[in-house]
Amino acid sequence: MASNVETRPTGGGEVAHPDKPEGPVAAAILAGGIGCLAMGVLTTLAEASTGVKDFLTFTKAVGPLGGKTILTVAIWLVSWIVLHIAYRGKEVESRRALSIALILIALGVVGTFPIFFQLFAPAE
């Protein structure tokens, strides 16, 4: 029967380090990817719709950028909390979470490039 306690040699002997579930780590990694995707989606939506652009303009001085960043941070934080609660104490494969997060980050970055989001701009 395998134990979930790992022993590591130190200068004065061995110290036991219990294995900890990686669920909270995976939750943080995935939430970062979700936040990046949210920024890309909000950027594209603000370009595609004047209604969304107006909704995201919290102040005229900053324009829709302020709304995009505030909503992105809110989405990131809520997703982190929800995923942390869902994955707390569970064994989750960190590599899989990292792979999914990297895909979400890539999609989010694409959504922030003018070449991409200008494809959705209304015709003038």
Tab-separated table of C-alpha atoms in Angstrom:
chain	number	residue	atom	x	y	z
A	1	MET	CA	0.000	0.000	0.000
A	2	ALA	CA	1.491	3.333	-1.075
A	3	SER	CA	1.703	6.155	1.398
A	4	ASN	CA	0.911	9.736	0.547
A	5	VAL	CA	3.861	10.945	2.603
A	6	GLU	CA	7.146	11.604	0.854
A	7	THR	CA	10.375	11.649	2.823
A	8	ARG	CA	13.252	13.834	1.777
A	9	PRO	CA	16.735	13.652	3.194
A	10	THR	CA	18.015	16.754	4.930
A	11	GLY	CA	21.279	17.536	6.620
A	12	GLY	CA	20.049	16.179	9.959
A	13	GLY	CA	17.929	13.270	8.759
A	14	GLU	CA	14.716	12.783	6.869
A	15	VAL	CA	11.680	15.047	7.010
A	16	ALA	CA	8.220	13.840	6.033
A	17	HIS	CA	6.315	16.006	3.520
A	18	PRO	CA	2.725	14.932	2.913
A	19	ASP	CA	1.498	15.060	-0.666
A	20	LYS	CA	-1.022	17.837	-1.177
A	21	PRO	CA	-3.786	17.849	-3.778
A	22	GLU	CA	-3.047	19.978	-6.816
A	23	GLY	CA	-6.644	21.118	-7.289
A	24	PRO	CA	-6.092	24.659	-5.969
A	25	VAL	CA	-3.024	25.042	-8.197
A	26	ALA	CA	-4.973	23.889	-11.248
A	27	ALA	CA	-7.791	26.283	-10.305
A	28	ALA	CA	-5.407	29.240	-10.261
A	29	ILE	CA	-3.840	28.232	-13.584
A	30	LEU	CA	-7.222	27.769	-15.288
A	31	ALA	CA	-8.567	31.040	-13.861
A	32	GLY	CA	-5.626	32.894	-15.402
A	33	GLY	CA	-6.494	31.423	-18.788
A	34	ILE	CA	-10.151	32.307	-18.352
A	35	GLY	CA	-9.196	35.894	-17.488
A	36	CYS	CA	-7.068	36.205	-20.618
A	37	LEU	CA	-9.855	34.798	-22.769
A	38	ALA	CA	-12.294	37.260	-21.178
A	39	MET	CA	-10.085	40.198	-22.188
A	40	GLY	CA	-9.918	38.958	-25.781
A	41	VAL	CA	-13.664	38.389	-25.981
A	42	LEU	CA	-14.508	41.770	-24.441
A	43	THR	CA	-12.071	43.536	-26.773
A	44	THR	CA	-13.627	41.886	-29.817
A	45	LEU	CA	-17.185	42.508	-28.615
A	46	ALA	CA	-16.436	46.192	-27.950
A	47	GLU	CA	-15.223	46.553	-31.515
A	48	ALA	CA	-18.134	44.621	-32.994
A	49	SER	CA	-20.955	46.370	-31.144
A	50	THR	CA	-21.412	50.024	-30.274
A	51	GLY	CA	-23.822	48.939	-27.525
A	52	VAL	CA	-21.123	46.845	-25.851
A	53	LYS	CA	-18.588	49.624	-26.365
A	54	ASP	CA	-20.944	52.111	-24.707
A	55	PHE	CA	-21.646	49.672	-21.855
A	56	LEU	CA	-17.907	49.241	-21.233
A	57	THR	CA	-17.260	52.994	-21.232
A	58	PHE	CA	-17.440	53.695	-17.510
A	59	THR	CA	-15.732	57.086	-17.962
A	60	LYS	CA	-15.153	59.108	-21.118
A	61	ALA	CA	-11.540	59.789	-20.095
A	62	VAL	CA	-10.564	56.115	-20.405
A	63	GLY	CA	-13.167	54.839	-22.837
A	64	PRO	CA	-14.086	51.151	-23.034
A	65	LEU	CA	-10.644	50.041	-21.840
A	66	GLY	CA	-11.624	50.713	-18.231
A	67	GLY	CA	-14.696	48.525	-18.499
A	68	LYS	CA	-12.785	45.771	-20.272
A	69	THR	CA	-10.149	45.578	-17.557
A	70	ILE	CA	-12.595	45.844	-14.650
A	71	LEU	CA	-14.829	43.104	-16.071
A	72	THR	CA	-11.816	40.951	-16.971
A	73	VAL	CA	-10.503	41.127	-13.407
A	74	ALA	CA	-13.985	40.363	-12.058
A	75	ILE	CA	-14.340	37.344	-14.367
A	76	TRP	CA	-10.865	36.118	-13.406
A	77	LEU	CA	-11.545	36.480	-9.693
A	78	VAL	CA	-14.974	34.821	-9.792
A	79	SER	CA	-13.653	31.951	-11.926
A	80	TRP	CA	-10.736	31.459	-9.524
A	81	ILE	CA	-13.050	31.327	-6.511
A	82	VAL	CA	-15.505	28.937	-8.200
A	83	LEU	CA	-12.737	26.656	-9.504
A	84	HIS	CA	-10.931	26.716	-6.156
A	85	ILE	CA	-14.101	25.606	-4.379
A	86	ALA	CA	-14.752	22.939	-7.033
A	87	TYR	CA	-11.185	21.568	-7.017
A	88	ARG	CA	-10.377	22.028	-3.317
A	89	GLY	CA	-8.941	18.831	-1.922
A	90	LYS	CA	-9.083	17.027	-5.271
A	91	GLU	CA	-6.377	15.466	-7.330
A	92	VAL	CA	-6.271	17.330	-10.638
A	93	GLU	CA	-3.652	16.901	-13.322
A	94	SER	CA	-1.692	20.175	-13.381
A	95	ARG	CA	-0.289	19.498	-16.841
A	96	ARG	CA	-3.764	19.226	-18.311
A	97	ALA	CA	-4.835	22.436	-16.573
A	98	LEU	CA	-1.731	24.173	-17.933
A	99	SER	CA	-2.435	22.940	-21.466
A	100	ILE	CA	-6.014	24.194	-21.319
A	101	ALA	CA	-4.886	27.518	-19.833
A	102	LEU	CA	-2.294	28.010	-22.580
A	103	ILE	CA	-4.987	27.494	-25.219
A	104	LEU	CA	-7.257	30.004	-23.456
A	105	ILE	CA	-4.387	32.498	-23.192
A	106	ALA	CA	-3.610	32.114	-26.901
A	107	LEU	CA	-7.260	32.701	-27.809
A	108	GLY	CA	-7.354	35.739	-25.533
A	109	VAL	CA	-4.233	37.206	-27.100
A	110	VAL	CA	-5.660	36.703	-30.590
A	111	GLY	CA	-8.794	38.571	-29.507
A	112	THR	CA	-6.743	41.620	-28.565
A	113	PHE	CA	-4.950	41.973	-31.911
A	114	PRO	CA	-6.362	44.733	-34.152
A	115	ILE	CA	-6.011	42.517	-37.215
A	116	PHE	CA	-8.483	40.110	-35.607
A	117	PHE	CA	-10.986	42.342	-33.807
A	118	GLN	CA	-11.260	44.809	-36.694
A	119	LEU	CA	-12.753	41.984	-38.748
A	120	PHE	CA	-15.852	42.395	-36.578
A	121	ALA	CA	-16.077	46.184	-36.792
A	122	PRO	CA	-19.315	47.479	-38.302
A	123	ALA	CA	-19.017	48.762	-41.864
A	124	GLU	CA	-18.825	52.534	-42.127
